[in-house]
GROMACS .gro file of C-alpha atoms in nm:
model
  183
    1MET     CA    1   1.044   0.848  -0.404
    2PRO     CA    2   0.788   0.629  -0.236
    3GLY     CA    3   1.073   0.376  -0.182
    4GLU     CA    4   1.289   0.650  -0.010
    5LEU     CA    5   1.015   0.755   0.216
    6LEU     CA    6   0.917   0.394   0.311
    7PRO     CA    7   1.191   0.153   0.234
    8LEU     CA    8   0.938  -0.136   0.365
    9SER     CA    9   0.729  -0.396   0.231
   10ILE     CA   10   0.367  -0.269   0.129
   11ASP     CA   11   0.216  -0.407   0.446
   12ALA     CA   12   0.475  -0.276   0.686
   13GLY     CA   13   0.438   0.064   0.489
   14LYS     CA   14   0.067   0.073   0.539
   15GLN     CA   15   0.139   0.005   0.915
   16VAL     CA   16   0.372   0.299   0.929
   17LEU     CA   17   0.123   0.538   0.757
   18LEU     CA   18  -0.156   0.426   0.991
   19ARG     CA   19   0.044   0.464   1.297
   20THR     CA   20   0.184   0.805   1.187
   21TRP     CA   21  -0.189   0.918   1.111
   22LEU     CA   22  -0.298   0.786   1.453
   23ILE     CA   23  -0.027   0.982   1.619
   24THR     CA   24  -0.017   1.298   1.417
   25PHE     CA   25  -0.373   1.348   1.358
   26TRP     CA   26  -0.614   1.153   1.609
   27LEU     CA   27  -0.394   1.185   1.903
   28PRO     CA   28  -0.383   1.561   1.891
   29ALA     CA   29  -0.738   1.579   1.778
   30LEU     CA   30  -0.842   1.370   2.083
   31LEU     CA   31  -0.649   1.571   2.338
   32ILE     CA   32  -0.760   1.913   2.187
   33TRP     CA   33  -1.130   1.800   2.234
   34VAL     CA   34  -1.056   1.708   2.593
   35LEU     CA   35  -0.888   2.061   2.643
   36GLN     CA   36  -1.238   2.195   2.510
   37ARG     CA   37  -1.454   1.960   2.720
   38LEU     CA   38  -1.237   2.066   3.022
   39GLY     CA   39  -1.292   2.437   2.943
   40CYS     CA   40  -0.907   2.512   2.884
   41ILE     CA   41  -0.993   2.631   2.542
   42SER     CA   42  -1.316   2.771   2.417
   43SER     CA   43  -1.332   2.603   2.068
   44VAL     CA   44  -1.119   2.339   1.866
   45GLU     CA   45  -1.098   2.626   1.605
   46LEU     CA   46  -0.860   2.802   1.826
   47TYR     CA   47  -0.966   3.150   1.711
   48GLU     CA   48  -0.825   3.316   2.028
   49ARG     CA   49  -0.432   3.340   1.999
   50ARG     CA   50  -0.388   3.300   2.381
   51GLN     CA   51  -0.557   2.977   2.344
   52ARG     CA   52  -0.317   2.828   2.087
   53PRO     CA   53   0.010   2.744   2.299
   54LEU     CA   54  -0.100   2.402   2.449
   55PRO     CA   55  -0.286   2.263   2.158
   56LEU     CA   56   0.033   2.377   1.938
   57LEU     CA   57   0.278   2.219   2.190
   58ILE     CA   58   0.058   1.895   2.165
   59ALA     CA   59   0.086   1.900   1.803
   60ALA     CA   60   0.455   1.966   1.798
   61MET     CA   61   0.521   1.684   2.041
   62ALA     CA   62   0.298   1.439   1.848
   63PHE     CA   63   0.499   1.498   1.519
   64GLY     CA   64   0.840   1.479   1.704
   65GLY     CA   65   0.685   1.158   1.862
   66ALA     CA   66   0.603   1.027   1.532
   67ALA     CA   67   0.941   1.128   1.368
   68LEU     CA   68   1.114   0.922   1.667
   69HIS     CA   69   0.882   0.632   1.624
   70VAL     CA   70   0.900   0.613   1.267
   71GLY     CA   71   1.288   0.669   1.248
   72GLN     CA   72   1.361   0.430   1.520
   73LEU     CA   73   1.120   0.154   1.479
   74TYR     CA   74   1.078   0.145   1.105
   75GLN     CA   75   1.421   0.305   0.978
   76ALA     CA   76   1.207   0.508   0.753
   77SER     CA   77   1.451   0.802   0.777
   78SER     CA   78   1.326   1.017   0.513
   79LEU     CA   79   0.983   1.001   0.643
   80ALA     CA   80   1.102   1.054   1.004
   81ILE     CA   81   1.282   1.375   0.869
   82MET     CA   82   0.992   1.521   0.696
   83LEU     CA   83   0.791   1.452   1.018
   84ALA     CA   84   1.060   1.639   1.247
   85GLY     CA   85   1.025   1.912   0.986
   86VAL     CA   86   0.653   1.966   1.045
   87GLY     CA   87   0.730   1.927   1.413
   88LEU     CA   88   0.971   2.216   1.384
   89SER     CA   89   0.726   2.441   1.182
   90VAL     CA   90   0.449   2.379   1.446
   91LEU     CA   91   0.722   2.459   1.732
   92LEU     CA   92   0.794   2.766   1.566
   93THR     CA   93   0.425   2.854   1.511
   94LEU     CA   94   0.388   2.793   1.884
   95ILE     CA   95   0.680   3.058   1.970
   96ILE     CA   96   0.523   3.298   1.734
   97SER     CA   97   0.171   3.253   1.871
   98PHE     CA   98   0.288   3.397   2.193
   99PHE     CA   99   0.320   3.723   2.031
  100TRP     CA  100   0.125   3.726   1.709
  101LYS     CA  101  -0.143   3.499   1.557
  102ILE     CA  102   0.013   3.326   1.254
  103SER     CA  103  -0.181   3.095   1.032
  104ALA     CA  104  -0.118   2.726   1.114
  105HIS     CA  105  -0.323   2.645   0.811
  106GLY     CA  106  -0.094   2.858   0.588
  107MET     CA  107   0.215   2.694   0.760
  108GLY     CA  108   0.093   2.348   0.662
  109MET     CA  109   0.022   2.463   0.321
  110GLY     CA  110   0.365   2.616   0.293
  111GLY     CA  111   0.514   2.321   0.392
  112ALA     CA  112   0.342   2.115   0.107
  113ILE     CA  113   0.466   2.390  -0.142
  114GLY     CA  114   0.810   2.372   0.011
  115LEU     CA  115   0.817   1.997  -0.018
  116PHE     CA  116   0.716   1.976  -0.360
  117GLY     CA  117   0.934   2.266  -0.471
  118ALA     CA  118   1.231   2.090  -0.314
  119LEU     CA  119   1.142   1.763  -0.465
  120LEU     CA  120   1.172   1.948  -0.795
  121LEU     CA  121   1.489   2.111  -0.734
  122HIS     CA  122   1.624   1.757  -0.615
  123ALA     CA  123   1.462   1.573  -0.925
  124ARG     CA  124   1.325   1.322  -0.684
  125LEU     CA  125   1.013   1.315  -0.912
  126PRO     CA  126   0.974   1.304  -1.289
  127LEU     CA  127   0.955   1.673  -1.395
  128ALA     CA  128   0.614   1.681  -1.496
  129GLN     CA  129   0.483   1.503  -1.208
  130ALA     CA  130   0.673   1.738  -0.983
  131TRP     CA  131   0.553   2.039  -1.148
  132LEU     CA  132   0.177   1.887  -1.127
  133TRP     CA  133   0.224   1.836  -0.757
  134LEU     CA  134   0.372   2.171  -0.683
  135LEU     CA  135   0.100   2.344  -0.894
  136LEU     CA  136  -0.172   2.150  -0.693
  137ALA     CA  137  -0.010   2.250  -0.344
  138VAL     CA  138   0.004   2.621  -0.488
  139LEU     CA  139  -0.369   2.606  -0.574
  140LEU     CA  140  -0.476   2.438  -0.252
  141ALA     CA  141  -0.268   2.686  -0.044
  142ALA     CA  142  -0.453   2.976  -0.227
  143ALA     CA  143  -0.775   2.796  -0.157
  144VAL     CA  144  -0.694   2.730   0.201
  145GLY     CA  145  -0.568   3.096   0.249
  146TRP     CA  146  -0.888   3.250   0.094
  147ALA     CA  147  -1.092   3.034   0.309
  148ARG     CA  148  -0.914   3.171   0.636
  149LEU     CA  149  -0.980   3.509   0.513
  150ARG     CA  150  -1.312   3.460   0.409
  151LEU     CA  151  -1.375   3.304   0.771
  152GLN     CA  152  -1.232   3.612   0.916
  153ALA     CA  153  -0.990   3.374   1.091
  154HIS     CA  154  -0.684   3.576   1.005
  155THR     CA  155  -0.550   3.886   0.838
  156PRO     CA  156  -0.368   3.862   0.496
  157ALA     CA  157  -0.034   3.912   0.707
  158GLN     CA  158  -0.094   3.613   0.910
  159VAL     CA  159  -0.195   3.387   0.617
  160LEU     CA  160   0.104   3.496   0.412
  161ALA     CA  161   0.351   3.484   0.725
  162GLY     CA  162   0.230   3.114   0.794
  163LEU     CA  163   0.285   3.019   0.400
  164ALA     CA  164   0.623   3.181   0.431
  165LEU     CA  165   0.705   2.981   0.764
  166GLY     CA  166   0.609   2.650   0.624
  167THR     CA  167   0.756   2.694   0.291
  168GLY     CA  168   1.084   2.797   0.460
  169VAL     CA  169   1.124   2.516   0.708
  170SER     CA  170   1.013   2.267   0.448
  171VAL     CA  171   1.275   2.384   0.177
  172PHE     CA  172   1.554   2.387   0.457
  173VAL     CA  173   1.458   2.032   0.576
  174CYS     CA  174   1.410   1.906   0.218
  175LEU     CA  175   1.750   2.079   0.086
  176TYR     CA  176   1.963   2.044   0.404
  177ALA     CA  177   1.869   1.767   0.620
  178TRP     CA  178   1.708   1.528   0.380
  179PRO     CA  179   1.988   1.495   0.130
  180ALA     CA  180   2.223   1.394   0.427
  181VAL     CA  181   2.004   1.075   0.470
  182VAL     CA  182   1.897   0.979   0.097
  183SER     CA  183   2.243   1.037  -0.045
   0.00000   0.00000   0.00000
């Protein structure tokens, strides 16, 4: 599996992962911090549904940009497809957020569950290893969901909807888009 994700040398693979991390984490974090400093949002936690669209758009564009960057510059098409899938999940979260507050944390954890579930179905990992990663993703999703509820940041329905969205998009991407690239 690692060779499928990054068909590059170790040094080039590290460079891809570093650039991806900068584009998908630090760039959105910096821009969201700037939005807070400018008074466009009251908190980086984005508790207010009406304040979520611009930060979610920034995140969706960051993941889409990272997918293009990784796919074109490094020909790491499997990683590019996974990044595009995350971008799609964030974009759907953005659209839903115009009407309802869905859990973006739940969406992210659902994406991990979907990824490892699809890897298990595709036999891309040894069976025991795939089950271990899937179990870990489910346990982490439960912990994150519980934390979101405990913080009163979301209702149970919002957390479950986020989990369902992330899982659904991830499974779709892994089962339909990814096989076309790695087969």
